[in-house]
PDB file of C-alpha atoms in Angstrom:
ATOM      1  CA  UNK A 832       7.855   4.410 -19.823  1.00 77.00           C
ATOM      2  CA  UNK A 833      10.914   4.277 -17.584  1.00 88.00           C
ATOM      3  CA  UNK A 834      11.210   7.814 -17.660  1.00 88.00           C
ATOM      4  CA  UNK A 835       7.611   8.702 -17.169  1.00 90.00           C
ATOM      5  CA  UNK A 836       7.992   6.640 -13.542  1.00 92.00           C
ATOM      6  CA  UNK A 837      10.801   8.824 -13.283  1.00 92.00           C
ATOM      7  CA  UNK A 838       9.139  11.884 -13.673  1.00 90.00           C
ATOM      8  CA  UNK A 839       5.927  11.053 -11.768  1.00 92.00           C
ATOM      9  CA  UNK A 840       8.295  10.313  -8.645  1.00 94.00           C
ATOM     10  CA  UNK A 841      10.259  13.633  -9.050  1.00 93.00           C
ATOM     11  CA  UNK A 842       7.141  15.223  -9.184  1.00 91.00           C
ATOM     12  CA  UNK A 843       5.796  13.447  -6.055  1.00 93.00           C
ATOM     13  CA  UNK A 844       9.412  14.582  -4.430  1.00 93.00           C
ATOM     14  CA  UNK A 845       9.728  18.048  -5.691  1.00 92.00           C
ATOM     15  CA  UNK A 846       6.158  19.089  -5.111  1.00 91.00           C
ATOM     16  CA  UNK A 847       6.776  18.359  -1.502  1.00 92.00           C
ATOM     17  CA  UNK A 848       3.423  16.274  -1.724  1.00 92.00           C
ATOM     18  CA  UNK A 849       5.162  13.047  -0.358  1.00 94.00           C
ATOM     19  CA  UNK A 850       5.531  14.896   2.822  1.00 95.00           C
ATOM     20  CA  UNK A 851       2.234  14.702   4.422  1.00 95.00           C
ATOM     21  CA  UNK A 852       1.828  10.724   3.597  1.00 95.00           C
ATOM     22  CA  UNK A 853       5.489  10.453   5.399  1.00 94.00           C
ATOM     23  CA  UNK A 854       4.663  12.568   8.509  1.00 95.00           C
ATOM     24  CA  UNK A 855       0.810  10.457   8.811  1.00 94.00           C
ATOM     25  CA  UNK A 856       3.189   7.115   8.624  1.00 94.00           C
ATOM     26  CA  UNK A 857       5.956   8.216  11.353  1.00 93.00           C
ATOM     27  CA  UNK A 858       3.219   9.302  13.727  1.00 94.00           C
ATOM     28  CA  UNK A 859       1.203   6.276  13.016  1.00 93.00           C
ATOM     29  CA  UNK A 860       4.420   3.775  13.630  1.00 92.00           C
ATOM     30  CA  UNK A 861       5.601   5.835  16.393  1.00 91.00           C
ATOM     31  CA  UNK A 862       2.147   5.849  18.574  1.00 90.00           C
ATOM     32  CA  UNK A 863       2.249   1.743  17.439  1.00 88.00           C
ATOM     33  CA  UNK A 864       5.741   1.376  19.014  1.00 88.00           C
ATOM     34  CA  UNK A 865       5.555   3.606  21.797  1.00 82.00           C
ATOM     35  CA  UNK A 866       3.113   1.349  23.892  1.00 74.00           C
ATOM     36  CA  UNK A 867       6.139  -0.869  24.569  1.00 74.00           C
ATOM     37  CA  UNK A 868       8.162  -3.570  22.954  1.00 80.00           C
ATOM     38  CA  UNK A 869       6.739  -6.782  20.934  1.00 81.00           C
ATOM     39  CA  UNK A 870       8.050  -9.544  19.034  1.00 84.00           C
ATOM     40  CA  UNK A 871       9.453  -8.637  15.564  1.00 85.00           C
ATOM     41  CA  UNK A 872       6.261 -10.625  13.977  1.00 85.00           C
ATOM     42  CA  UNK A 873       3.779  -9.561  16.082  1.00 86.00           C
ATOM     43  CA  UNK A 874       4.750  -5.708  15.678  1.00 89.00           C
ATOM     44  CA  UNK A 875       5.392  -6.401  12.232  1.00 92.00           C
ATOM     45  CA  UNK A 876       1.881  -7.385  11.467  1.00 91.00           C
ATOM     46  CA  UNK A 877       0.141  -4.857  12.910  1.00 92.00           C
ATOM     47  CA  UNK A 878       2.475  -2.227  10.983  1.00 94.00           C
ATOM     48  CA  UNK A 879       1.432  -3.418   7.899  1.00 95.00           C
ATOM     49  CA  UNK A 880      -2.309  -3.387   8.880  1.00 95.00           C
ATOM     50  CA  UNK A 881      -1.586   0.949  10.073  1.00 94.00           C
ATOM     51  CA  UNK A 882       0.058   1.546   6.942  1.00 96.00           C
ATOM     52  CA  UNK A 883      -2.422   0.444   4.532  1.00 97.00           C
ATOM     53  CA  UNK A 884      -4.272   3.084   4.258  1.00 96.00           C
ATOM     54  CA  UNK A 885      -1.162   5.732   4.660  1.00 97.00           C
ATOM     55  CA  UNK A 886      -0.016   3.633   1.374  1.00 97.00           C
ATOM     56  CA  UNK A 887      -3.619   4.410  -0.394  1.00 97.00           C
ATOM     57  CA  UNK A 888      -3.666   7.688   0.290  1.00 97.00           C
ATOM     58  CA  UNK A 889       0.076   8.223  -0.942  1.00 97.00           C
ATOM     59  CA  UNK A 890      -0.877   6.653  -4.297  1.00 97.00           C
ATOM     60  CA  UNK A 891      -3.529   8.580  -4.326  1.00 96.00           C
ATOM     61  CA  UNK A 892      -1.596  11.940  -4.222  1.00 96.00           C
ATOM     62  CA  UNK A 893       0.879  10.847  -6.296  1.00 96.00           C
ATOM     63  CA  UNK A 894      -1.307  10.010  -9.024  1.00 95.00           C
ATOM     64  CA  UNK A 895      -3.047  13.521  -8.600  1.00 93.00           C
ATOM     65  CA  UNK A 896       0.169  15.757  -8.879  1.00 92.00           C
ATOM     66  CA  UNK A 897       0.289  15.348 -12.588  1.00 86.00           C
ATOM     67  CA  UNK A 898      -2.196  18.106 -14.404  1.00 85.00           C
ATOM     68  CA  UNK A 899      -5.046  16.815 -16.395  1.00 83.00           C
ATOM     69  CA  UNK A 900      -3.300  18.173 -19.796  1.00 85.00           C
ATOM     70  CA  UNK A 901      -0.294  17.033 -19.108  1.00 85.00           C
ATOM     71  CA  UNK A 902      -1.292  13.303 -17.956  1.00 84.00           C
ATOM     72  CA  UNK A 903      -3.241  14.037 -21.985  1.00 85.00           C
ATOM     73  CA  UNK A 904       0.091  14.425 -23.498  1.00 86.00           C
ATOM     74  CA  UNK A 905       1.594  11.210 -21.619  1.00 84.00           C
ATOM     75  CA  UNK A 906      -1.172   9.204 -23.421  1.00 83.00           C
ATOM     76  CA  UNK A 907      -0.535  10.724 -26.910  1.00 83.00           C
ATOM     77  CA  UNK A 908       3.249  10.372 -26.067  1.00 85.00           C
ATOM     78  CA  UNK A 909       3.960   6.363 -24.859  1.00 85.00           C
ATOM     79  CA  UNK A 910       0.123   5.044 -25.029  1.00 85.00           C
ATOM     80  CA  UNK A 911      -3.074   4.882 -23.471  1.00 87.00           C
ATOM     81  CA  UNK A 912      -1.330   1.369 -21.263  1.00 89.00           C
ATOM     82  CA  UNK A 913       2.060   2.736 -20.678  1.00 91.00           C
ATOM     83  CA  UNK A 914       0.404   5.774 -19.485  1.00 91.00           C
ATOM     84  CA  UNK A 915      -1.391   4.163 -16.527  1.00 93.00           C
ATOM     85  CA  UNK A 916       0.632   1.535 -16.444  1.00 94.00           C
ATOM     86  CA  UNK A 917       3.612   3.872 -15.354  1.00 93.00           C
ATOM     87  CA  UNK A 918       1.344   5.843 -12.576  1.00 94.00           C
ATOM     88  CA  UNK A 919       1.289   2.627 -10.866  1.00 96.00           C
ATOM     89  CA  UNK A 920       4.891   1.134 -11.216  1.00 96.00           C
ATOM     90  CA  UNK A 921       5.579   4.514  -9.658  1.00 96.00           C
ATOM     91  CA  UNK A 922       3.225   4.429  -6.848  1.00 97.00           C
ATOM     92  CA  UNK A 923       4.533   0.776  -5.927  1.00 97.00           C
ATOM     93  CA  UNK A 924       8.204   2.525  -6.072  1.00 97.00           C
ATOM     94  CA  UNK A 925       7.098   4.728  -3.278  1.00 97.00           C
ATOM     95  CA  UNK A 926       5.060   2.100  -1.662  1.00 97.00           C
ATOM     96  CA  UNK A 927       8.281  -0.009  -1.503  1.00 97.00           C
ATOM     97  CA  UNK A 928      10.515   2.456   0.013  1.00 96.00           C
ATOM     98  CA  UNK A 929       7.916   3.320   3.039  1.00 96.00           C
ATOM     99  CA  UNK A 930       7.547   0.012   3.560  1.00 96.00           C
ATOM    100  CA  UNK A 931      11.206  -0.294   4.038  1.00 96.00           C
ATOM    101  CA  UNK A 932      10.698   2.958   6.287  1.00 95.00           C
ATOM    102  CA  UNK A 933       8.327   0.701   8.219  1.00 94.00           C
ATOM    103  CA  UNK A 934      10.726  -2.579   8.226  1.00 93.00           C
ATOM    104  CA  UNK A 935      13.673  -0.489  10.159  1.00 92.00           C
ATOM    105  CA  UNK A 936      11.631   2.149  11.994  1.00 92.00           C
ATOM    106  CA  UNK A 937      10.844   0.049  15.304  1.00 90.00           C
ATOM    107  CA  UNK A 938      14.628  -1.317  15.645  1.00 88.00           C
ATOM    108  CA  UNK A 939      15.509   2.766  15.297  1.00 88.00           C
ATOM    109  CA  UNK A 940      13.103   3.475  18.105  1.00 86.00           C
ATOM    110  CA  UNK A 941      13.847   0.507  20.404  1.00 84.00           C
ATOM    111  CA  UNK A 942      10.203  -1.272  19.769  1.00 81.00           C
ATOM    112  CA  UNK A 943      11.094  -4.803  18.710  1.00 82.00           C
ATOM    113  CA  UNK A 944      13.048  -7.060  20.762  1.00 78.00           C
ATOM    114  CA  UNK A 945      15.844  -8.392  19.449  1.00 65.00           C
ATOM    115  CA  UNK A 946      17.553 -11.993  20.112  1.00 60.00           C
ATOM    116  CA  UNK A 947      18.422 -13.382  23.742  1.00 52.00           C
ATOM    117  CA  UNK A 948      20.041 -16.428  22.808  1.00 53.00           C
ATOM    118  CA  UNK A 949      22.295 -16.285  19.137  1.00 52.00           C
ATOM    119  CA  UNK A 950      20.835 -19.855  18.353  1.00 52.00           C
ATOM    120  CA  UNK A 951      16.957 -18.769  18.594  1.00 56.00           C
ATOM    121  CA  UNK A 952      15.169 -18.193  15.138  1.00 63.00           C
ATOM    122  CA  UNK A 953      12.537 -16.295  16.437  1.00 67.00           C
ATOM    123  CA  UNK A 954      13.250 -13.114  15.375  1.00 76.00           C
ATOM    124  CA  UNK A 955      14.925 -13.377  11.533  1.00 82.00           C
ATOM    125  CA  UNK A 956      11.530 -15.419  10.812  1.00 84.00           C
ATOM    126  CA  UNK A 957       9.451 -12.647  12.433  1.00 84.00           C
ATOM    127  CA  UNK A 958      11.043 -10.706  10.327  1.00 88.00           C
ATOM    128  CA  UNK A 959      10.827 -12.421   7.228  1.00 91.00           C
ATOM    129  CA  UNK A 960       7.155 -12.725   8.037  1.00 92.00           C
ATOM    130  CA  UNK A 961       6.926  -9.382   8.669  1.00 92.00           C
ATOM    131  CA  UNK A 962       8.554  -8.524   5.209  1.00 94.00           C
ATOM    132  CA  UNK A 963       5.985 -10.634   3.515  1.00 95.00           C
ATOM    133  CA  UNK A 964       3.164  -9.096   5.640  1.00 95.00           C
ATOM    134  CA  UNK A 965       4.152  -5.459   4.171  1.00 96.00           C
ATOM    135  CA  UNK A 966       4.969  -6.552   0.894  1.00 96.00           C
ATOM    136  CA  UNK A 967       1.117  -8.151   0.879  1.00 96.00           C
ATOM    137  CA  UNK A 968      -0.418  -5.087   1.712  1.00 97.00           C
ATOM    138  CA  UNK A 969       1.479  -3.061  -1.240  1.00 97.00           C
ATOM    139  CA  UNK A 970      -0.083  -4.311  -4.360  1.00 97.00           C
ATOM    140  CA  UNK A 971      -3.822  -3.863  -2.398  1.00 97.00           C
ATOM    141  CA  UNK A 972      -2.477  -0.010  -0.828  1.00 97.00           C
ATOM    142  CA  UNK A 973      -1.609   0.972  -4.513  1.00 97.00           C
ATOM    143  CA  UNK A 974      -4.914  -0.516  -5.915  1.00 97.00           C
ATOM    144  CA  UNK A 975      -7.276   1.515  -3.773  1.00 97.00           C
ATOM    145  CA  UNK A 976      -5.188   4.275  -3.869  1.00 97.00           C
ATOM    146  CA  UNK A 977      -5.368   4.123  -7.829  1.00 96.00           C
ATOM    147  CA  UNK A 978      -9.564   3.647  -7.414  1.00 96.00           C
ATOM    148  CA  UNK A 979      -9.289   6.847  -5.652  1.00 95.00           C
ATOM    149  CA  UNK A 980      -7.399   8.915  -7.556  1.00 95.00           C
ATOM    150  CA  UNK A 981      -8.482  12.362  -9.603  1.00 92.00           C
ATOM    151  CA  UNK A 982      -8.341  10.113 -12.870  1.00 91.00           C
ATOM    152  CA  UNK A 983     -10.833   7.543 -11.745  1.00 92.00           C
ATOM    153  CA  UNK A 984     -13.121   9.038  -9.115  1.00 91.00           C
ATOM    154  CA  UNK A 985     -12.756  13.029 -10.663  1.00 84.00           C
ATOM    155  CA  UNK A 986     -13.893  15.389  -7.418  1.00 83.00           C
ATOM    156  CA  UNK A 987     -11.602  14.925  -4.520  1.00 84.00           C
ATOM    157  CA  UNK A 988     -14.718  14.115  -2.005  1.00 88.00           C
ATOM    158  CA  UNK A 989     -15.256  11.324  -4.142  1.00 92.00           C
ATOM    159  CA  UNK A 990     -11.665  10.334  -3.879  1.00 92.00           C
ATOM    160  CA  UNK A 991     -11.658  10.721   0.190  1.00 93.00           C
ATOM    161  CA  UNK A 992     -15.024   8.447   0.265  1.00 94.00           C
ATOM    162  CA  UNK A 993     -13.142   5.769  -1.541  1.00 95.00           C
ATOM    163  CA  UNK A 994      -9.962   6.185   0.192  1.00 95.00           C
ATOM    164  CA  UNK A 995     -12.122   6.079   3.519  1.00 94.00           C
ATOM    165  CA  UNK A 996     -14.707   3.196   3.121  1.00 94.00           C
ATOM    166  CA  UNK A 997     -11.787   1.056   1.524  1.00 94.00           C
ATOM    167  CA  UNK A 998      -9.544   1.576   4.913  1.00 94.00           C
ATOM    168  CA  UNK A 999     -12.267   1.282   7.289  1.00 94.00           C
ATOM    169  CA  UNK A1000     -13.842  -1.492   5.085  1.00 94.00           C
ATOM    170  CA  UNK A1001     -10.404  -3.597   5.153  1.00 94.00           C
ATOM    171  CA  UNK A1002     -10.247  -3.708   8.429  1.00 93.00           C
ATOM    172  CA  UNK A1003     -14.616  -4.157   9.092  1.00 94.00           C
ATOM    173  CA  UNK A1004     -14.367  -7.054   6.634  1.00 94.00           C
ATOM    174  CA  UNK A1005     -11.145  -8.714   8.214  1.00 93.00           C
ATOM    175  CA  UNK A1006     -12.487  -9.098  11.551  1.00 91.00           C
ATOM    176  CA  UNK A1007     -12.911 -12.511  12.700  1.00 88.00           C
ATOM    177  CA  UNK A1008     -16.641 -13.976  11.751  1.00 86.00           C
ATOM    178  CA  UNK A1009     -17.206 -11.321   8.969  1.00 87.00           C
ATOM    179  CA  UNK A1010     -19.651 -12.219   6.744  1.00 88.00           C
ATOM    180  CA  UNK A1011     -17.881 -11.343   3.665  1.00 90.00           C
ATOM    181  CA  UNK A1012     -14.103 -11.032   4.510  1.00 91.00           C
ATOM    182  CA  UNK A1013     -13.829 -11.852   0.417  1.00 91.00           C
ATOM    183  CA  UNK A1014     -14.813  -7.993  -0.069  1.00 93.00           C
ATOM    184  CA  UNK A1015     -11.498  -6.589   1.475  1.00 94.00           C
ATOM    185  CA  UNK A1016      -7.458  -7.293   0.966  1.00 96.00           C
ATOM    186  CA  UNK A1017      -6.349  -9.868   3.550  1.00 95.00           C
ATOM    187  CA  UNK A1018      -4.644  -7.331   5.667  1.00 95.00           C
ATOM    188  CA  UNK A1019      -5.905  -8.446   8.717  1.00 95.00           C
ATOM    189  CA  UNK A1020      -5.919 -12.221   8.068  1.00 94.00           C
ATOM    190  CA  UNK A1021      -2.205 -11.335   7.565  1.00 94.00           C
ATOM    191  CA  UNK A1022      -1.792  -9.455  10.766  1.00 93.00           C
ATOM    192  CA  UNK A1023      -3.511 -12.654  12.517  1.00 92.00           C
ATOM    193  CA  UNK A1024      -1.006 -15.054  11.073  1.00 91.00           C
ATOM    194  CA  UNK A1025       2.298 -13.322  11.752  1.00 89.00           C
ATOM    195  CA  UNK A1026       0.966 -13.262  15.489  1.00 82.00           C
ATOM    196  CA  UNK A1027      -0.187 -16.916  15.205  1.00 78.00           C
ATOM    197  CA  UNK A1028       1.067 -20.462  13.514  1.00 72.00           C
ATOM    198  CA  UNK A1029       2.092 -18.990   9.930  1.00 74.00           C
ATOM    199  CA  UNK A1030       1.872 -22.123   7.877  1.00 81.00           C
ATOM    200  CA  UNK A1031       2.745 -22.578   4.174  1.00 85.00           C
ATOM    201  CA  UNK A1032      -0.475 -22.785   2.593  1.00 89.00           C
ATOM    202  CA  UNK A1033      -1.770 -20.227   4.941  1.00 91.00           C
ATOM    203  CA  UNK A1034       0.940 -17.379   3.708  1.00 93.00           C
ATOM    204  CA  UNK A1035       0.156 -18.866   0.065  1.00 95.00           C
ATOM    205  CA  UNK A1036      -3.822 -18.323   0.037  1.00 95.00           C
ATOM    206  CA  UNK A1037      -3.507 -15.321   1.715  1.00 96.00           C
ATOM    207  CA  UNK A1038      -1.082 -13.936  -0.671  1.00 96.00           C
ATOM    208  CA  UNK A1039      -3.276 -15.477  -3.756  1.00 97.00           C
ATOM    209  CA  UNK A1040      -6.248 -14.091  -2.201  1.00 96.00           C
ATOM    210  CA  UNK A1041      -4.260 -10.280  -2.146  1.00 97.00           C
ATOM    211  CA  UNK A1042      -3.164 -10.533  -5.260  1.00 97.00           C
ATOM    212  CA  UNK A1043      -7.023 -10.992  -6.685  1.00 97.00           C
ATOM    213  CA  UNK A1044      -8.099  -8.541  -4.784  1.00 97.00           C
ATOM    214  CA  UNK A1045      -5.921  -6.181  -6.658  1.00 97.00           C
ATOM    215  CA  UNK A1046      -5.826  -7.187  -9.400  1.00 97.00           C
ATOM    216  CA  UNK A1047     -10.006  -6.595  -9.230  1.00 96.00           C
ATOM    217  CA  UNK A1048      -9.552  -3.477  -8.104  1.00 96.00           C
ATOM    218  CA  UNK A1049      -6.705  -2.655 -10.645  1.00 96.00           C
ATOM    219  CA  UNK A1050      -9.284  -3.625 -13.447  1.00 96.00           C
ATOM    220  CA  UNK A1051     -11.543  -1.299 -11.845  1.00 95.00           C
ATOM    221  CA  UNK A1052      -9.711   1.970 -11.956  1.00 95.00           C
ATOM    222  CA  UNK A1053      -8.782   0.898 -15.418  1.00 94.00           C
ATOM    223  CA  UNK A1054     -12.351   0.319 -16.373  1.00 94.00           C
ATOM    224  CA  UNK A1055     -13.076   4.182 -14.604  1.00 92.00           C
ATOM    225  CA  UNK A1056     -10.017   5.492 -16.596  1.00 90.00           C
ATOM    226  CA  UNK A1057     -11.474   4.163 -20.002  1.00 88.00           C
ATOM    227  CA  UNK A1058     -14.573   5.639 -18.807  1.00 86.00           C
ATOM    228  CA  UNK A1059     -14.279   9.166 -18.389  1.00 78.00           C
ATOM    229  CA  UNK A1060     -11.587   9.119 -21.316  1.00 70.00           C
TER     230      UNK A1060
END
């Protein structure tokens, strides 16, 4: 299965498909940071709420550069699990090296600010929140990214109707007051708590609640896979 990740990344690489999603992402982060400079939590929060839907639509075209036949022959080859399990260790892979794109990206650029006095813990704990905001949205990025995908969804207007109404929908549903903020990933709970008072069981439900989420939708595109099998 190993090399199956392998060769759905060098795919993603060669292909030049993993272009576009990294273009979208610098734009994205550079229009974010370009308004001025913010507190490493703060800035960090809002990053991660931008690049969700970069993230989904990067799964998605990773999971569509493999041919029909060919994705046939990994299923005959290392299973019917290994198979899809392996398109999304691989998406994650390349969801966890944008996000450490995203992570050094505004120190690069000069849109964080950094620490005045050596003793202040502001800033290592806005990052660390801001690691654990991006890391939240990853799992969630890769699900809806998977629901969109050729395999699940078949045409691609299907696929850019998911990918659309699950970004848009995310952030709808995590607007303070929704009436059903349970539909959509925590992403902008998340942003709300790196910018506010980020207590313990608050990072803990949030990440619990992400981690359903996903693994809902997950069962989903699994449930489409076995469908049109």
């Amino acid at each position: 299965m190993t090399a199956l990740v392998r060769l759905r990344l060098a795919g993603f690489l060669r292909t030049g498909r993993a272009v576009a999603p990294l273009l979208a992402g610098l734009v994205a982060l550079g229009i974010l940071y370009g308004g001025g400079r913010a507190q490493p939590a703060e800035a960090y929060g809002v990053s991660a709420v931008v690049l969700f839907p970069v993230l989904a639509w990067q799964t998605k075209i990773l999971l569509d550069v493999e041919p029909d036949v060919q994705r046939r022959l990994a299923q005959v080859t290392v299973g019917v699990a290994r198979e899809r399990l392996a398109g999304l260790l691989a998406a994650g892979v390349a969801a966890l090296v944008a996000v450490a794109v995203a992570l050094a990206f505004p120190w690069l650029v000069g849109g964080v600010t950094g620490p005045v006095d050596p003793t202040d813990r502001s800033v290592p704990v806005g990052v660390a929140l801001g690691l654990w905001a991006h890391l939240l949205v990853v799992p969630a990025a890769v699900a809806l990214g998977a629901l969109a995908s050729r395999a699940s969804v078949g045409g691609a207007a299907y696929g850019v109707a998911v990918l659309a109404l699950g970004g848009v929908g995310a952030v709808v549903l995590g607007l303070t007051g929704s009436v059903a903020p349970w539909l959509a990933p925590p992403i902008m709970a998340a942003a709300r708590t790196t910018a506010g008072d980020a207590a313990a069981l608050t990072l803990l439900g949030l990440t619990a609640w992400a981690l359903a989420w996903s693994a809902a939708a997950v069962g989903g595109y699994l449930w489409r896979r076995r469908a049109r099998a």
